[in-house]
Amino acid sequence: MTVPLDIRNDIRSMDADGVSRSEIARRLHVSRNTVSKYADMEDMSPVAPVRRARERPGLEGNGPWIEKVLDEDLSAPRKQRHTAKRIYDRLVEERGFTGSYSTVRRFVAEFRRERSSGAGEGFLELEWAPGACQVDYGNFRAAIAGETVELKLLVATLPHSNDRQCVATMSQRSECMCAGLVEIFRRWGRAPRVIVLDNATEAGRMLRGTVTESRLFSQMKGHYRFESRYCNPYSGNEKGSVENAVGFLRRNLLVPVPSFGGLAELNAFLERGCAALSGKSCARDGRPTAEALAEDLAAMRALPGVDFDPVRWVRAHADKRGYVTVDGREYVAGPAWHGRDLLVGMRADTVEILADRGRRVAVLERAYGEGPAVRNPLSLVPALVARPRAFGESTIRRDMPEGLVAGIDRMDGAGRRQTLRSISRAAASSGFGAACDAALRVIEGGRVPDDATVDVLARRIAGGAGGGATGPDLAVYDGFLKGAVADAR
C-alpha cells in the first residue's frame, strides 16, 4: 500500500521530535515497519517516474493521461477542474475508451487520496517562537548579462531573531521556490520547524480553509521535516516580518537597478548583503540579531545528509522534429527521439530529458517566457551518425567552426560517421566546443578524427593547454593514439 505524503511527513516530524516509533505507529495507525522505513529514509527528493508501480488493466493504458490531466488541474480554478465523470467522458470521446466509469472513478479517487496533503490553516500565533520561518515573494528588475529582466525575490525571515535572507529566482514555479529555499537552508545550516506562507505562492493554494499543496513542495517538507502553514495574502499581520523584509532588502540591496554577469553572481551578492545587514540589525527585544539567531538555530532541524533535488517531472511527447513542449517553451531532444513519449525534469536552471527506462537524452538550459527552441548540438549527433548524409542540411553546422564543417563535407559517409561519433564522445567530458576544436586540429593534420585522439586533445584544450605553438609537446601520445597530430604541438 502506498503511504500518502502527509503521513510520511508526520512520521518524520514526530521521529525528529523524539516520539518513540511504537507510539508513532499507534497514533498514525501504520505498522512499525512503515515508521522505520520513512523515519530512516535519507533522501526524499523526487525521482523520475520511469516505471509505474501498477496499471489497472481496465484503464487500457490511459493511467498516465489521467494523471497528467489531474496534475494540470492544480493550476486551474477549483470550479473548472475535472470530475471523474468529466475525465471518463473525455476518455470516451478523445481516446476511444471502452472501459467502465467505475474504474475511472476509483482511479481518480485513489490518485487524489494519495496526493492529498491534509494540511489546514490552523492557529497562527503572532508571538514567534525560535525556529519558525516566514516566506514571501517580491518583484524586482536587474540587468543580467547586459539584458534587463524581471526577476522574483524569494525572501525568508526568522521573526524571533529578525534574520533576513533572500534569493533571486527567474520564476515562482515550485521548482524555483524549492531551489531558493534549499539555498537559504544552506546559509543557515539548519531547516526551520515551521514555514508560514500565503496562498499566492506556488507552494500551495488555500480556498475556504482547505490547502491544495504542490507535490514537489510537499516532498521537500518530508525531506527537511518541517511543517507548513498558510495564511491570507492580504492579512499582513499574519506574516508581517517577511512582508517588511521584502521591501527592506529590495531598498537596501537592489537600488539602483543592479547589473551582473549571471544569476549566480547576483545571488552571491545577495548572500553577502544579507549577512552584512543581519550583522547590523536587532531582534524585537532589542538584542543583536546574531545573539537571538543562536536561539533560532538551536530550535531548528538539522539538515539531512543529502540535499533535496527540486525537480518537477513532466511527461511530454516529442513531435516529428524531436521537440518537446513544457510550460509553453520548446526543448530539443533530437530527431532520433521523434514521436516518443519522454520524461522531462524541470529544475530552476536546467531541463533534463529522459527516455522510457531512465536513459538520459539531453540536459538543456532552462528558459523562461517566449523565445526560440532550446537546443544542445549534441542532441542532433545520434541521428546524424545514423544518417551522415543529412549533415549537409543539419542545423548543427551553425554550432561548429567553419573549417570543421568544410572538412566533414569533404568526407565520405564512413568518415563523417566516425568524426561525429568522436566529437560526441569527447564532448561528454570536455564540452562541445573543445571537442570540435580538437576534431578540427586532427583534420588540419590530414587525418580523419578518431575517438582516442579527439578525446585527449579535447581534454587538453578544455584544461587550457591549447596545444598551440608554445603549448606542451603532444608527440608523446603518438604510440597509443596511432600517430597524434603533429601540429598539436
GROMACS .gro file of C-alpha atoms in nm:
model
  489
    1MET     CA    1   0.000   0.000   0.000
    2THR     CA    2   0.130   0.349  -0.088
    3VAL     CA    3   0.166   0.572   0.217
    4PRO     CA    4   0.037   0.928   0.146
    5LEU     CA    5   0.287   1.214   0.164
    6ASP     CA    6   0.119   1.374   0.467
    7ILE     CA    7   0.156   1.050   0.667
    8ARG     CA    8   0.523   1.021   0.564
    9ASN     CA    9   0.583   1.381   0.671
   10ASP     CA   10   0.407   1.322   1.006
   11ILE     CA   11   0.626   1.016   1.067
   12ARG     CA   12   0.945   1.211   1.001
   13SER     CA   13   0.839   1.514   1.205
   14MET     CA   14   0.734   1.304   1.507
   15ASP     CA   15   1.053   1.097   1.484
   16ALA     CA   16   1.263   1.415   1.477
   17ASP     CA   17   1.075   1.536   1.789
   18GLY     CA   18   1.179   1.220   1.976
   19VAL     CA   19   0.845   1.035   1.975
   20SER     CA   20   0.906   0.660   2.002
   21ARG     CA   21   0.844   0.463   1.689
   22SER     CA   22   0.591   0.237   1.851
   23GLU     CA   23   0.397   0.546   1.963
   24ILE     CA   24   0.415   0.692   1.610
   25ALA     CA   25   0.276   0.368   1.469
   26ARG     CA   26  -0.008   0.372   1.723
   27ARG     CA   27  -0.103   0.736   1.659
   28LEU     CA   28  -0.090   0.719   1.280
   29HIS     CA   29  -0.235   0.367   1.250
   30VAL     CA   30   0.055   0.234   1.046
   31SER     CA   31   0.293  -0.056   1.101
   32ARG     CA   32   0.626  -0.021   1.279
   33ASN     CA   33   0.799  -0.129   0.959
   34THR     CA   34   0.637   0.163   0.778
   35VAL     CA   35   0.750   0.402   1.053
   36SER     CA   36   1.108   0.271   1.032
   37LYS     CA   37   1.110   0.291   0.653
   38TYR     CA   38   1.019   0.659   0.633
   39ALA     CA   39   1.189   0.774   0.954
   40ASP     CA   40   1.522   0.631   0.834
   41MET     CA   41   1.486   0.744   0.474
   42GLU     CA   42   1.791   0.955   0.385
   43ASP     CA   43   1.664   1.123   0.071
   44MET     CA   44   1.308   1.224  -0.018
   45SER     CA   45   1.394   1.409  -0.339
   46PRO     CA   46   1.161   1.343  -0.635
   47VAL     CA   47   1.277   1.062  -0.861
   48ALA     CA   48   1.192   1.021  -1.225
   49PRO     CA   49   0.878   0.806  -1.250
   50VAL     CA   50   1.037   0.580  -1.509
   51ARG     CA   51   0.820   0.283  -1.416
   52ARG     CA   52   0.464   0.264  -1.294
   53ALA     CA   53   0.408   0.054  -0.986
   54ARG     CA   54   0.081  -0.087  -1.117
   55GLU     CA   55  -0.150  -0.026  -1.412
   56ARG     CA   56  -0.520  -0.107  -1.393
   57PRO     CA   57  -0.596  -0.334  -1.689
   58GLY     CA   58  -0.942  -0.178  -1.718
   59LEU     CA   59  -0.789   0.163  -1.794
   60GLU     CA   60  -0.638   0.030  -2.118
   61GLY     CA   61  -0.311   0.217  -2.064
   62ASN     CA   62  -0.478   0.554  -2.001
   63GLY     CA   63  -0.347   0.594  -1.644
   64PRO     CA   64  -0.061   0.837  -1.732
   65TRP     CA   65  -0.302   1.055  -1.934
   66ILE     CA   66  -0.544   1.079  -1.639
   67GLU     CA   67  -0.258   1.166  -1.402
   68LYS     CA   68  -0.142   1.443  -1.634
   69VAL     CA   69  -0.493   1.589  -1.650
   70LEU     CA   70  -0.525   1.585  -1.270
   71ASP     CA   71  -0.179   1.739  -1.222
   72GLU     CA   72  -0.266   2.021  -1.462
   73ASP     CA   73  -0.590   2.079  -1.267
   74LEU     CA   74  -0.389   2.205  -0.968
   75SER     CA   75  -0.323   2.532  -1.152
   76ALA     CA   76  -0.685   2.573  -1.271
   77PRO     CA   77  -0.970   2.746  -1.080
   78ARG     CA   78  -1.137   2.500  -0.845
   79LYS     CA   79  -1.470   2.528  -1.026
   80GLN     CA   80  -1.302   2.444  -1.356
   81ARG     CA   81  -1.130   2.123  -1.253
   82HIS     CA   82  -1.213   1.776  -1.385
   83THR     CA   83  -1.454   1.549  -1.207
   84ALA     CA   84  -1.421   1.174  -1.252
   85LYS     CA   85  -1.726   1.188  -1.481
   86ARG     CA   86  -1.570   1.459  -1.700
   87ILE     CA   87  -1.249   1.257  -1.729
   88TYR     CA   88  -1.449   0.948  -1.825
   89ASP     CA   89  -1.639   1.143  -2.093
   90ARG     CA   90  -1.313   1.279  -2.238
   91LEU     CA   91  -1.159   0.930  -2.241
   92VAL     CA   92  -1.453   0.801  -2.442
   93GLU     CA   93  -1.466   1.096  -2.683
   94GLU     CA   94  -1.096   1.164  -2.732
   95ARG     CA   95  -0.923   0.829  -2.673
   96GLY     CA   96  -1.183   0.569  -2.766
   97PHE     CA   97  -1.200   0.430  -2.411
   98THR     CA   98  -1.428   0.125  -2.374
   99GLY     CA   99  -1.387   0.058  -2.002
  100SER     CA  100  -1.633   0.136  -1.723
  101TYR     CA  101  -1.694   0.462  -1.541
  102SER     CA  102  -1.641   0.292  -1.202
  103THR     CA  103  -1.282   0.202  -1.300
  104VAL     CA  104  -1.206   0.565  -1.381
  105ARG     CA  105  -1.380   0.687  -1.065
  106ARG     CA  106  -1.175   0.454  -0.841
  107PHE     CA  107  -0.850   0.556  -1.013
  108VAL     CA  108  -0.925   0.929  -0.971
  109ALA     CA  109  -1.024   0.882  -0.605
  110GLU     CA  110  -0.705   0.687  -0.533
  111PHE     CA  111  -0.490   0.945  -0.712
  112ARG     CA  112  -0.640   1.233  -0.512
  113ARG     CA  113  -0.623   1.044  -0.184
  114GLU     CA  114  -0.253   0.964  -0.232
  115ARG     CA  115  -0.167   1.325  -0.316
  116SER     CA  116  -0.377   1.491  -0.050
  117SER     CA  117  -0.155   1.689   0.188
  118GLY     CA  118  -0.417   1.702   0.464
  119ALA     CA  119  -0.289   2.048   0.553
  120GLY     CA  120  -0.514   2.308   0.713
  121GLU     CA  121  -0.484   2.670   0.815
  122GLY     CA  122  -0.466   2.615   1.192
  123PHE     CA  123  -0.399   2.881   1.458
  124LEU     CA  124  -0.133   3.134   1.365
  125GLU     CA  125   0.028   3.288   1.671
  126LEU     CA  126   0.176   3.635   1.640
  127GLU     CA  127   0.448   3.576   1.901
  128TRP     CA  128   0.704   3.388   1.700
  129ALA     CA  129   0.890   3.109   1.878
  130PRO     CA  130   1.250   3.025   1.781
  131GLY     CA  131   1.276   2.803   1.473
  132ALA     CA  132   0.975   2.947   1.286
  133CYS     CA  133   1.017   3.096   0.940
  134GLN     CA  134   0.809   3.322   0.715
  135VAL     CA  135   0.839   3.317   0.334
  136ASP     CA  136   0.714   3.556   0.066
  137TYR     CA  137   0.799   3.690  -0.280
  138GLY     CA  138   0.873   4.034  -0.418
  139ASN     CA  139   0.938   4.162  -0.771
  140PHE     CA  140   1.247   4.346  -0.892
  141ARG     CA  141   1.442   4.429  -1.204
  142ALA     CA  142   1.809   4.365  -1.278
  143ALA     CA  143   2.046   4.361  -1.573
  144ILE     CA  144   2.176   4.007  -1.632
  145ALA     CA  145   2.450   3.965  -1.894
  146GLY     CA  146   2.357   4.304  -2.039
  147GLU     CA  147   1.983   4.233  -2.066
  148THR     CA  148   1.726   4.388  -1.832
  149VAL     CA  149   1.496   4.120  -1.692
  150GLU     CA  150   1.210   4.098  -1.443
  151LEU     CA  151   1.302   3.866  -1.154
  152LYS     CA  152   1.144   3.731  -0.836
  153LEU     CA  153   1.294   3.791  -0.492
  154LEU     CA  154   1.231   3.495  -0.261
  155VAL     CA  155   1.259   3.622   0.098
  156ALA     CA  156   1.270   3.412   0.415
  157THR     CA  157   1.285   3.554   0.767
  158LEU     CA  158   1.323   3.418   1.119
  159PRO     CA  159   1.091   3.656   1.312
  160HIS     CA  160   1.235   3.564   1.652
  161SER     CA  161   1.583   3.692   1.564
  162ASN     CA  162   1.492   3.915   1.266
  163ASP     CA  163   1.743   3.735   1.043
  164ARG     CA  164   1.654   3.803   0.678
  165GLN     CA  165   1.768   3.609   0.369
  166CYS     CA  166   1.680   3.644   0.002
  167VAL     CA  167   1.745   3.464  -0.327
  168ALA     CA  168   1.676   3.583  -0.683
  169THR     CA  169   1.478   3.340  -0.899
  170MET     CA  170   1.351   3.352  -1.255
  171SER     CA  171   1.001   3.241  -1.163
  172GLN     CA  172   0.769   3.150  -0.876
  173ARG     CA  173   0.727   2.795  -1.008
  174SER     CA  174   0.750   2.531  -0.736
  175GLU     CA  175   1.092   2.406  -0.853
  176CYS     CA  176   1.233   2.762  -0.839
  177MET     CA  177   1.088   2.824  -0.496
  178CYS     CA  178   1.217   2.496  -0.358
  179ALA     CA  179   1.563   2.557  -0.506
  180GLY     CA  180   1.569   2.902  -0.342
  181LEU     CA  181   1.470   2.758  -0.003
  182VAL     CA  182   1.739   2.489  -0.031
  183GLU     CA  183   1.993   2.769  -0.082
  184ILE     CA  184   1.862   2.963   0.220
  185PHE     CA  185   1.870   2.649   0.436
  186ARG     CA  186   2.233   2.604   0.330
  187ARG     CA  187   2.314   2.955   0.453
  188TRP     CA  188   2.156   2.888   0.792
  189GLY     CA  189   2.297   2.536   0.814
  190ARG     CA  190   1.959   2.430   0.954
  191ALA     CA  191   1.597   2.392   0.842
  192PRO     CA  192   1.301   2.565   1.012
  193ARG     CA  193   1.048   2.370   1.216
  194VAL     CA  194   0.758   2.555   1.054
  195ILE     CA  195   0.727   2.775   0.745
  196VAL     CA  196   0.442   3.024   0.709
  197LEU     CA  197   0.343   3.125   0.355
  198ASP     CA  198   0.044   3.274   0.183
  199ASN     CA  199  -0.158   3.111  -0.094
  200ALA     CA  200  -0.009   3.346  -0.354
  201THR     CA  201   0.299   3.125  -0.373
  202GLU     CA  202   0.343   2.809  -0.580
  203ALA     CA  203   0.384   2.600  -0.263
  204GLY     CA  204   0.010   2.559  -0.217
  205ARG     CA  205  -0.331   2.716  -0.269
  206MET     CA  206  -0.584   2.770   0.009
  207LEU     CA  207  -0.955   2.805  -0.060
  208ARG     CA  208  -1.217   2.814   0.215
  209GLY     CA  209  -0.968   2.683   0.469
  210THR     CA  210  -0.851   2.387   0.259
  211VAL     CA  211  -0.498   2.379   0.116
  212THR     CA  212  -0.401   2.204  -0.206
  213GLU     CA  213  -0.025   2.178  -0.179
  214SER     CA  214   0.210   2.121  -0.471
  215ARG     CA  215   0.355   1.770  -0.473
  216LEU     CA  216   0.712   1.897  -0.505
  217PHE     CA  217   0.683   2.128  -0.203
  218SER     CA  218   0.521   1.851   0.000
  219GLN     CA  219   0.811   1.620  -0.085
  220MET     CA  220   1.051   1.891   0.027
  221LYS     CA  221   0.860   1.918   0.358
  222GLY     CA  222   0.914   1.549   0.418
  223HIS     CA  223   1.282   1.573   0.325
  224TYR     CA  224   1.358   1.851   0.574
  225ARG     CA  225   1.085   1.753   0.825
  226PHE     CA  226   0.920   2.095   0.859
  227GLU     CA  227   0.554   2.192   0.882
  228SER     CA  228   0.378   2.442   0.656
  229ARG     CA  229   0.104   2.690   0.740
  230TYR     CA  230  -0.088   2.913   0.501
  231CYS     CA  231  -0.246   3.250   0.560
  232ASN     CA  232  -0.440   3.509   0.364
  233PRO     CA  233  -0.202   3.710   0.141
  234TYR     CA  234  -0.395   4.027   0.232
  235SER     CA  235  -0.353   3.973   0.608
  236GLY     CA  236  -0.019   4.143   0.659
  237ASN     CA  237  -0.028   4.099   1.037
  238GLU     CA  238  -0.003   3.720   0.995
  239LYS     CA  239   0.341   3.742   0.833
  240GLY     CA  240   0.447   4.099   0.884
  241SER     CA  241   0.811   4.007   0.939
  242VAL     CA  242   0.867   3.880   0.587
  243GLU     CA  243   0.647   4.145   0.420
  244ASN     CA  244   0.858   4.416   0.582
  245ALA     CA  245   1.176   4.231   0.487
  246VAL     CA  246   1.082   4.220   0.117
  247GLY     CA  247   1.077   4.599   0.097
  248PHE     CA  248   1.378   4.642   0.328
  249LEU     CA  249   1.604   4.407   0.130
  250ARG     CA  250   1.490   4.546  -0.203
  251ARG     CA  251   1.563   4.906  -0.095
  252ASN     CA  252   1.899   4.826   0.061
  253LEU     CA  253   2.039   4.573  -0.187
  254LEU     CA  254   1.870   4.637  -0.522
  255VAL     CA  255   1.864   5.016  -0.557
  256PRO     CA  256   1.972   5.136  -0.807
  257VAL     CA  257   1.893   4.861  -1.059
  258PRO     CA  258   2.193   4.628  -1.030
  259SER     CA  259   2.390   4.467  -1.312
  260PHE     CA  260   2.555   4.124  -1.300
  261GLY     CA  261   2.705   3.875  -1.541
  262GLY     CA  262   2.471   3.596  -1.434
  263LEU     CA  263   2.212   3.486  -1.178
  264ALA     CA  264   2.474   3.303  -0.968
  265GLU     CA  265   2.678   3.622  -0.939
  266LEU     CA  266   2.367   3.814  -0.832
  267ASN     CA  267   2.281   3.557  -0.563
  268ALA     CA  268   2.637   3.561  -0.428
  269PHE     CA  269   2.600   3.939  -0.393
  270LEU     CA  270   2.263   3.898  -0.216
  271GLU     CA  271   2.411   3.644   0.027
  272ARG     CA  272   2.690   3.884   0.124
  273GLY     CA  273   2.443   4.171   0.152
  274CYS     CA  274   2.206   3.975   0.379
  275ALA     CA  275   2.496   3.879   0.607
  276ALA     CA  276   2.607   4.243   0.634
  277LEU     CA  277   2.254   4.369   0.710
  278SER     CA  278   2.192   4.099   0.972
  279GLY     CA  279   2.517   4.198   1.142
  280LYS     CA  280   2.373   4.547   1.197
  281SER     CA  281   2.012   4.457   1.285
  282CYS     CA  282   1.838   4.381   1.613
  283ALA     CA  283   1.566   4.142   1.727
  284ARG     CA  284   1.231   4.266   1.857
  285ASP     CA  285   1.355   4.263   2.215
  286GLY     CA  286   1.649   4.488   2.126
  287ARG     CA  287   1.920   4.222   2.131
  288PRO     CA  288   2.158   4.195   1.833
  289THR     CA  289   2.021   3.964   1.563
  290ALA     CA  290   2.334   3.745   1.588
  291GLU     CA  291   2.261   3.675   1.956
  292ALA     CA  292   1.896   3.587   1.902
  293LEU     CA  293   1.983   3.390   1.586
  294ALA     CA  294   2.166   3.135   1.801
  295GLU     CA  295   1.834   3.056   1.971
  296ASP     CA  296   1.663   3.022   1.632
  297LEU     CA  297   1.928   2.782   1.504
  298ALA     CA  298   1.917   2.574   1.822
  299ALA     CA  299   1.541   2.523   1.773
  300MET     CA  300   1.566   2.436   1.402
  301ARG     CA  301   1.610   2.095   1.234
  302ALA     CA  302   1.947   1.952   1.140
  303LEU     CA  303   1.994   1.929   0.764
  304PRO     CA  304   1.979   1.576   0.618
  305GLY     CA  305   2.295   1.424   0.474
  306VAL     CA  306   2.158   1.452   0.118
  307ASP     CA  307   2.047   1.778  -0.045
  308PHE     CA  308   1.693   1.787  -0.176
  309ASP     CA  309   1.675   1.783  -0.557
  310PRO     CA  310   1.395   2.027  -0.654
  311VAL     CA  311   1.284   1.876  -0.984
  312ARG     CA  312   0.932   1.862  -1.129
  313TRP     CA  313   0.887   1.566  -1.364
  314VAL     CA  314   0.655   1.610  -1.661
  315ARG     CA  315   0.555   1.363  -1.932
  316ALA     CA  316   0.583   1.504  -2.285
  317HIS     CA  317   0.551   1.372  -2.639
  318ALA     CA  318   0.828   1.458  -2.887
  319ASP     CA  319   0.698   1.584  -3.222
  320LYS     CA  320   0.835   1.481  -3.562
  321ARG     CA  321   1.135   1.713  -3.515
  322GLY     CA  322   1.220   1.567  -3.175
  323TYR     CA  323   1.092   1.876  -2.989
  324VAL     CA  324   0.905   1.859  -2.655
  325THR     CA  325   0.699   2.149  -2.518
  326VAL     CA  326   0.679   2.216  -2.144
  327ASP     CA  327   0.549   2.534  -1.975
  328GLY     CA  328   0.499   2.690  -2.318
  329ARG     CA  329   0.864   2.654  -2.427
  330GLU     CA  330   1.015   2.409  -2.677
  331TYR     CA  331   1.318   2.197  -2.590
  332VAL     CA  332   1.506   1.987  -2.846
  333ALA     CA  333   1.550   1.622  -2.753
  334GLY     CA  334   1.684   1.547  -3.101
  335PRO     CA  335   1.542   1.395  -3.419
  336ALA     CA  336   1.634   1.045  -3.303
  337TRP     CA  337   1.356   1.074  -3.042
  338HIS     CA  338   1.075   1.192  -3.269
  339GLY     CA  339   0.734   1.051  -3.186
  340ARG     CA  340   0.848   0.920  -2.845
  341ASP     CA  341   0.694   0.974  -2.503
  342LEU     CA  342   0.966   1.125  -2.283
  343LEU     CA  343   1.010   1.238  -1.923
  344VAL     CA  344   1.116   1.598  -1.872
  345GLY     CA  345   1.268   1.707  -1.540
  346MET     CA  346   1.216   2.080  -1.482
  347ARG     CA  347   1.473   2.233  -1.247
  348ALA     CA  348   1.526   2.602  -1.177
  349ASP     CA  349   1.818   2.633  -1.421
  350THR     CA  350   1.825   2.313  -1.626
  351VAL     CA  351   1.591   2.078  -1.812
  352GLU     CA  352   1.672   1.705  -1.812
  353ILE     CA  353   1.508   1.480  -2.073
  354LEU     CA  354   1.489   1.105  -2.011
  355ALA     CA  355   1.370   0.815  -2.225
  356ASP     CA  356   1.135   0.542  -2.106
  357ARG     CA  357   1.386   0.344  -1.897
  358GLY     CA  358   1.559   0.644  -1.748
  359ARG     CA  359   1.821   0.684  -2.022
  360ARG     CA  360   1.938   1.045  -2.036
  361VAL     CA  361   1.854   1.205  -2.369
  362ALA     CA  362   1.969   1.564  -2.309
  363VAL     CA  363   2.039   1.824  -2.041
  364LEU     CA  364   1.947   2.175  -2.157
  365GLU     CA  365   1.946   2.522  -2.012
  366ARG     CA  366   1.609   2.622  -1.860
  367ALA     CA  367   1.436   2.903  -2.048
  368TYR     CA  368   1.151   3.127  -1.932
  369GLY     CA  369   0.893   3.320  -2.129
  370GLU     CA  370   0.868   3.325  -2.506
  371GLY     CA  371   1.164   3.253  -2.730
  372PRO     CA  372   1.323   3.004  -2.970
  373ALA     CA  373   1.355   2.634  -2.900
  374VAL     CA  374   1.630   2.549  -2.651
  375ARG     CA  375   1.879   2.311  -2.807
  376ASN     CA  376   2.206   2.133  -2.744
  377PRO     CA  377   2.404   2.049  -3.060
  378LEU     CA  378   2.495   1.708  -2.916
  379SER     CA  379   2.129   1.604  -2.920
  380LEU     CA  380   2.148   1.607  -3.302
  381VAL     CA  381   2.451   1.379  -3.326
  382PRO     CA  382   2.283   1.034  -3.284
  383ALA     CA  383   2.055   1.095  -3.581
  384LEU     CA  384   2.348   1.223  -3.792
  385VAL     CA  385   2.558   0.918  -3.706
  386ALA     CA  386   2.274   0.702  -3.835
  387ARG     CA  387   2.227   0.922  -4.144
  388PRO     CA  388   2.558   1.102  -4.213
  389ARG     CA  389   2.438   1.241  -4.548
  390ALA     CA  390   2.192   1.461  -4.356
  391PHE     CA  391   2.488   1.664  -4.221
  392GLY     CA  392   2.470   1.889  -4.526
  393GLU     CA  393   2.133   2.031  -4.415
  394SER     CA  394   2.165   1.990  -4.036
  395THR     CA  395   2.135   2.289  -3.803
  396ILE     CA  396   2.441   2.159  -3.616
  397ARG     CA  397   2.659   2.324  -3.880
  398ARG     CA  398   2.595   2.668  -3.727
  399ASP     CA  399   2.743   2.547  -3.394
  400MET     CA  400   3.073   2.422  -3.545
  401PRO     CA  401   3.384   2.608  -3.669
  402GLU     CA  402   3.375   2.675  -4.044
  403GLY     CA  403   3.690   2.472  -4.102
  404LEU     CA  404   3.541   2.169  -3.928
  405VAL     CA  405   3.221   2.192  -4.132
  406ALA     CA  406   3.421   2.216  -4.456
  407GLY     CA  407   3.635   1.918  -4.353
  408ILE     CA  408   3.336   1.700  -4.272
  409ASP     CA  409   3.170   1.799  -4.601
  410ARG     CA  410   3.471   1.657  -4.789
  411MET     CA  411   3.445   1.317  -4.617
  412ASP     CA  412   3.254   1.011  -4.726
  413GLY     CA  413   2.975   0.865  -4.513
  414ALA     CA  414   3.205   0.649  -4.301
  415GLY     CA  415   3.438   0.940  -4.228
  416ARG     CA  416   3.151   1.166  -4.131
  417ARG     CA  417   3.009   0.900  -3.903
  418GLN     CA  418   3.344   0.843  -3.731
  419THR     CA  419   3.411   1.217  -3.689
  420LEU     CA  420   3.071   1.294  -3.541
  421ARG     CA  421   3.092   0.998  -3.305
  422SER     CA  422   3.436   1.106  -3.179
  423ILE     CA  423   3.309   1.461  -3.119
  424SER     CA  424   3.008   1.328  -2.928
  425ARG     CA  425   3.218   1.107  -2.701
  426ALA     CA  426   3.482   1.373  -2.631
  427ALA     CA  427   3.216   1.635  -2.558
  428ALA     CA  428   3.083   1.428  -2.268
  429SER     CA  429   3.394   1.512  -2.063
  430SER     CA  430   3.535   1.825  -2.228
  431GLY     CA  431   3.239   2.013  -2.373
  432PHE     CA  432   3.114   2.053  -2.729
  433GLY     CA  433   3.339   2.349  -2.817
  434ALA     CA  434   3.661   2.177  -2.707
  435ALA     CA  435   3.562   1.857  -2.888
  436CYS     CA  436   3.500   2.048  -3.213
  437ASP     CA  437   3.833   2.232  -3.184
  438ALA     CA  438   4.013   1.902  -3.128
  439ALA     CA  439   3.847   1.738  -3.430
  440LEU     CA  440   3.937   2.040  -3.644
  441ARG     CA  441   4.305   2.011  -3.549
  442VAL     CA  442   4.309   1.643  -3.642
  443ILE     CA  443   4.150   1.723  -3.982
  444GLU     CA  444   4.401   2.003  -4.039
  445GLY     CA  445   4.673   1.745  -3.972
  446GLY     CA  446   4.545   1.540  -4.267
  447ARG     CA  447   4.368   1.261  -4.074
  448VAL     CA  448   4.014   1.151  -4.003
  449PRO     CA  449   3.942   1.209  -3.630
  450ASP     CA  450   3.925   0.901  -3.409
  451ASP     CA  451   3.788   0.866  -3.057
  452ALA     CA  452   4.118   0.849  -2.866
  453THR     CA  453   4.291   1.138  -3.040
  454VAL     CA  454   3.995   1.373  -3.019
  455ASP     CA  455   3.933   1.286  -2.654
  456VAL     CA  456   4.295   1.359  -2.547
  457LEU     CA  457   4.318   1.682  -2.746
  458ALA     CA  458   3.976   1.800  -2.621
  459ARG     CA  459   4.076   1.741  -2.259
  460ARG     CA  460   4.393   1.943  -2.309
  461ILE     CA  461   4.203   2.224  -2.481
  462ALA     CA  462   3.937   2.231  -2.209
  463GLY     CA  463   4.213   2.237  -1.946
  464GLY     CA  464   4.378   2.537  -2.106
  465ALA     CA  465   4.678   2.360  -2.262
  466GLY     CA  466   4.565   2.468  -2.606
  467GLY     CA  467   4.824   2.270  -2.795
  468GLY     CA  468   4.939   2.578  -2.988
  469ALA     CA  469   5.288   2.665  -3.100
  470THR     CA  470   5.402   2.740  -2.745
  471GLY     CA  471   5.198   2.465  -2.579
  472PRO     CA  472   5.322   2.128  -2.448
  473ASP     CA  473   5.456   1.873  -2.695
  474LEU     CA  474   5.192   1.610  -2.766
  475ALA     CA  475   5.420   1.379  -2.963
  476VAL     CA  476   5.448   1.151  -2.658
  477TYR     CA  477   5.093   1.037  -2.731
  478ASP     CA  478   5.187   0.905  -3.074
  479GLY     CA  479   5.233   0.546  -2.964
  480PHE     CA  480   4.888   0.481  -2.827
  481LEU     CA  481   4.696   0.732  -3.039
  482LYS     CA  482   4.814   0.584  -3.368
  483GLY     CA  483   5.012   0.895  -3.462
  484ALA     CA  484   4.865   1.200  -3.290
  485VAL     CA  485   4.861   1.514  -3.498
  486ALA     CA  486   5.199   1.680  -3.528
  487ASP     CA  487   5.053   2.031  -3.549
  488ALA     CA  488   4.906   1.999  -3.195
  489ARG     CA  489   5.250   2.077  -3.052
   0.00000   0.00000   0.00000
